[in-house]
Amino acid sequence: MEGKNSVGVAVIGTGRIGQLHIENITSFIPEAELMAIADVNPSSIEHVAKKFAIPTVSTDYLQLLDRSDIEAVVVCSSTDTHAQIIQDSAQAGKHIFCEKPIDLDLERIDQTLKIVDITGVKLQIGFQRRFDVNFRHLKDLLLKDQVGQLHLLRITSRDPAPPPIDYIKLSGGIFLDMMIHDFDMARFITESEVVKVYASGAVLVDPNIGSVGDIDTAVVTLEFANGAIGSIDNSRQAVYGYDQRVEVLGSNGMLQAENDQKHTVAISKTDKIQRSSPPFFFLERYRMAYVDEIKSFIDSIQNDRIPLVTGEDGRAPVVIGLAAQHSLTEKRPVYLTEIENMKSVS
Amino acid sequence: MEGKNSVGVAVIGTGRIGQLHIENITSFIPEAELMAIADVNPSSIEHVAKKFAIPTVSTDYLQLLDRSDIEAVVVCSSTDTHAQIIQDSAQAGKHIFCEKPIDLDLERIDQTLKIVDITGVKLQIGFQRRFDVNFRHLKDLLLKDQVGQLHLLRITSRDPAPPPIDYIKLSGGIFLDMMIHDFDMARFITESEVVKVYASGAVLVDPNIGSVGDIDTAVVTLEFANGAIGSIDNSRQAVYGYDQRVEVLGSNGMLQAENDQKHTVAISKTDKIQRSSPPFFFLERYRMAYVDEIKSFIDSIQNDRIPLVTGEDGRAPVVIGLAAQHSLTEKRPVYLTEIENMKSVS
Amino acid sequence: MEGKNSVGVAVIGTGRIGQLHIENITSFIPEAELMAIADVNPSSIEHVAKKFAIPTVSTDYLQLLDRSDIEAVVVCSSTDTHAQIIQDSAQAGKHIFCEKPIDLDLERIDQTLKIVDITGVKLQIGFQRRFDVNFRHLKDLLLKDQVGQLHLLRITSRDPAPPPIDYIKLSGGIFLDMMIHDFDMARFITESEVVKVYASGAVLVDPNIGSVGDIDTAVVTLEFANGAIGSIDNSRQAVYGYDQRVEVLGSNGMLQAENDQKHTVAISKTDKIQRSSPPFFFLERYRMAYVDEIKSFIDSIQNDRIPLVTGEDGRAPVVIGLAAQHSLTEKRPVYLTEIENMKSVS
Amino acid sequence: MEGKNSVGVAVIGTGRIGQLHIENITSFIPEAELMAIADVNPSSIEHVAKKFAIPTVSTDYLQLLDRSDIEAVVVCSSTDTHAQIIQDSAQAGKHIFCEKPIDLDLERIDQTLKIVDITGVKLQIGFQRRFDVNFRHLKDLLLKDQVGQLHLLRITSRDPAPPPIDYIKLSGGIFLDMMIHDFDMARFITESEVVKVYASGAVLVDPNIGSVGDIDTAVVTLEFANGAIGSIDNSRQAVYGYDQRVEVLGSNGMLQAENDQKHTVAISKTDKIQRSSPPFFFLERYRMAYVDEIKSFIDSIQNDRIPLVTGEDGRAPVVIGLAAQHSLTEKRPVYLTEIENMKSVS
């Protein structure tokens, strides 16, 4: 490891996604050095620290913010703590990588982003799909003007199986928990802002999801500032595996990012040819994307450049998600300006 | 030709689609015998009659309805004449195959279907896509319960290039001219009625289309009586060729009907692998579907069974199309009952 | 039918392939008029004549050769009669389309081709695969120099199931019955002559095939005059359906003609994605190729041009097949000149 | 790193492949600890040691064999040194992972394997393709009897571009340098020994390859003890990228392992659909296979089991390669027993 230039990092929150980042930083990212981890739960943290030979552990992330050898934090704690940790870290002069979403409350997001802005630290939001090799390649082709002006965008995003009901209850709903990734993808691909959304939803996978006030199947139409129209579909259950596709129709052609497959073997039998289903879930599909987003974050610190997913990129999909929720409730299309205005009124 | 059992047929209207049916009947359908053709335009009809050795031609279809050797008519004239010709043919006791749509006016459709009902003749509407081998196979797999309960339906339907502006002007608009096929496909696949639609549209392909009051790019969300959600996208211009795909997500799997390809040859070059684009347009893609729909119609006469695309199947997509138009104009989701009620009020 | 210019045709031999040509000529090829059919077996011929409304039937093809309204014959009788019928037809001034092979005896082939040559009639051999849309497109790309100089050729050709043992017994062996099509394809694709072959064979599908002295699985290496190397594999049993693929590696790229599929529907289930297997057998895969070869034959008569599959094209694959047989027996590579020399010696 | 159980490893030879193993061991294989590296060239070794923080470097591998903290060696030096290093390492009681081939001389291989056998150390040969996810999956399906008895095997193996002529000169020829991997794959897939080979070769890519006595294009037919027939094609130049495919026809179906693709994005343009070409070369295609083979080697030490690629697996493809060379020279099929007998005679 070339210690001299490496960035000292602390990971805050050591649940599933925190451990993934810990493993990635220690195995794949020589440019970063993992100095410490923090988690409010002292029991799990010992195991993780031992497994990855991390020198410092703490149940209070504030202790880590005092250390001069820690330049950056990776925030993987529960959503309700994100805004506070970002604010504290920014005021301590630490660069911040934070899992999505920043918060579910727009005013709180704005207050947080203002502090980040004042302190001048870097903030990158964990929309890892932007780093997926397929979506990145699709975007590259768009930038190289391979299909001309954008007319239609279709995003399919389906989980292999719904999460536990306890998770659903606290998730903020399908639009802010699941489709928020697709709202980000829509902005990433089109480089245009969403103006209006119409959401249609249903409880088809599991009635328990309905009984806690959420839906499990949704189609959302997006109208963009550049005139293009988008359509996103989400399902909490695609039994064939994690389904993540993007399709763009342009004036000169079409781009389609298809699912990966686990292997390339085809079996030809009497009446069919079988191929591999896609990788099971996001940890498989986006394995390298999780590595590359942190690499990119570290690089933005080392080379003092703007992160590839900014605080504004973290805020915008929340606005779209709130608009989709509003549309579903009110059974009508909703302009994003309505959501912004609600905030200013409240 | 086994003349004894064959069904005597007259084709009314000898434009592009009429000539296609004439060629199909004479080449591929020994169960039908083409006795006569009619067209208001006497000049073109001579050439067609000669080419296909058709004994009788007329500029007045009413003359043909008197003949006892003509059991059925195939109506390919302009849309505004469909209702009248259906009514006249039914009252003359002729079975009727009619190109879509029956009419663009719901009251006129209902009046026409009532006469068909009273006379007891068979009426089949020309939604040929139901006879496409791919869509038929997809439907078969649904009926065999290969993917369980239906959750999501996605239909992509894009033309290679827009028609002339003069055609657009008289077309009835994208929903009643183009997406009407997809509304029929949606009903065919789901076997459930559409309850509510939301239409989003734009003029992105050609501003002239906008200047005659139509749109060229559209996304429509459908909510079905069985709870499923559908999404259809249409574009007047997919430069890579005619794009006709259907995707169904069910509780136990997914079905996707992909485009045909012109040939199976792949070229691997330095930085890419190239394959064939889809067949250019509907005459290529649905070549055999056009044959099979007439075969099925003739068979319904010979075996006295209900046609596979009924008058009601011809009416329903018009209602959906009117609802979509209304949704686009009013910028809100529209229930199909609203369209039915408008009619009864008017 | 535009009778004036159409070519009067007689079909000799009304077995499976004869009936196929009869149906194709009457349904799809207005440029030809089927005047008569002949078959040594009087019982089957009546049924066929009735079904397709053919005016003249005969049990003696010589009777048909006298008629001036018959310009061409399509020879579909058993292989041992081909040479005689070609000779008789040529001497009667009739153009000849003959199913492969001309004969299994080289001297007899040469004698026959000499007569054809002297009489100046046109002779086309029934290698229908040259008219397959996929192989034709691959050849077109080669001619357009899309992949540069040819280095490697791979042909896979597998039947879905072996024919009855009685057929195998009289077939001439796998190389002259089955792989002969691939030898023709190799010459068609490369436009170069085979110089040397090495054959490896086994009885793996059915021991009965071995007990009548044939093999059911074979791999043959071909060395071409232009320096390229080819490899053909044959199996009498591919349970997934008729497998017909061609692959060409050139100095600037690769071309692959893949199998057709019955439909484009993909089913995604828990652990796999299923697609359609290829069409069952040659009647399905080459349906249009059988039409197009006769169309092309008729056109060669109408426009007085050399047929696309000449007598020499019918002879060359027999030589290759005899060399492959010899190689298998002698367990060594065999030069084609050895086969030619054997003939001149005998 | 869980140091207690990890296996101390030295890498001997720090060229391209040596550095690859060094990087993989330090980044991906916590079960192994890289203690030292050796290379006869002192200049390059410093840089590598620094980059990966390796404590010990040496220009004499014998020095490393004395150390008790080194349990295993990874041999990546030039082919002519393999046998000696294996012998020395075995006698020092070190487990050995050795790049292919063990040697090009059969007697020397046998002498070496005898010493390994006597000393009881583990020896694994670097046929990394056995660990490729696609080929492994194909093999798994065979073992699960998904396609029944094996009839035909086709292996395509083509490099994107030929190596420098200086490399070719010392390579041992295409059969022992390049196709040796395919001979191993053939044995791995079929689990049957090759009995006879026939080699056909040509110089089509670069005349300079011919001028140093080698060929650049080859097709080899294999006959297996179990009756199956195989065909391998090699080319030193596939401009579309590294082409590595395996196809198996069995009595109940077919298995095909296709190339990976760099990404899943398809571009549909006016007259074609483009997809990604395969990964450029073996370092890309077999990136994880290189990791997994070392993981498996380390595991064989930790759990005291037979390595997945044994010394005998290293010897057998050399015999096949020698037979192929002999076949090409003698222009006839060669039995492997001939090669074995030559050895005993010499």
Short mmCIF file of N, CA, C and O in Angstrom, two decimals, chain C residues 8 118 160 181 345:
data_model
loop_
_atom_site.label_atom_id
_atom_site.label_comp_id
_atom_site.label_asym_id
_atom_site.label_seq_id
_atom_site.Cartn_x
_atom_site.Cartn_y
_atom_site.Cartn_z
N GLY C 8 -43.87 -24.04 -68.73
CA GLY C 8 -44.58 -25.29 -68.48
C GLY C 8 -43.65 -26.31 -67.83
O GLY C 8 -42.55 -26.56 -68.33
N ILE C 118 -23.80 -31.23 -74.22
CA ILE C 118 -24.01 -31.30 -75.66
C ILE C 118 -25.36 -30.74 -76.07
O ILE C 118 -25.49 -29.97 -77.02
N PRO C 160 -32.51 -33.85 -36.38
CA PRO C 160 -33.16 -34.04 -35.07
C PRO C 160 -33.21 -35.50 -34.65
O PRO C 160 -33.13 -35.80 -33.46
N HIS C 181 -24.61 -32.17 -48.46
CA HIS C 181 -25.12 -30.79 -48.40
C HIS C 181 -24.08 -29.84 -47.82
O HIS C 181 -23.98 -28.69 -48.24
N VAL C 345 -8.70 -44.93 -63.68
CA VAL C 345 -8.11 -46.26 -63.70
C VAL C 345 -9.16 -47.33 -63.92
O VAL C 345 -9.00 -48.22 -64.74
#
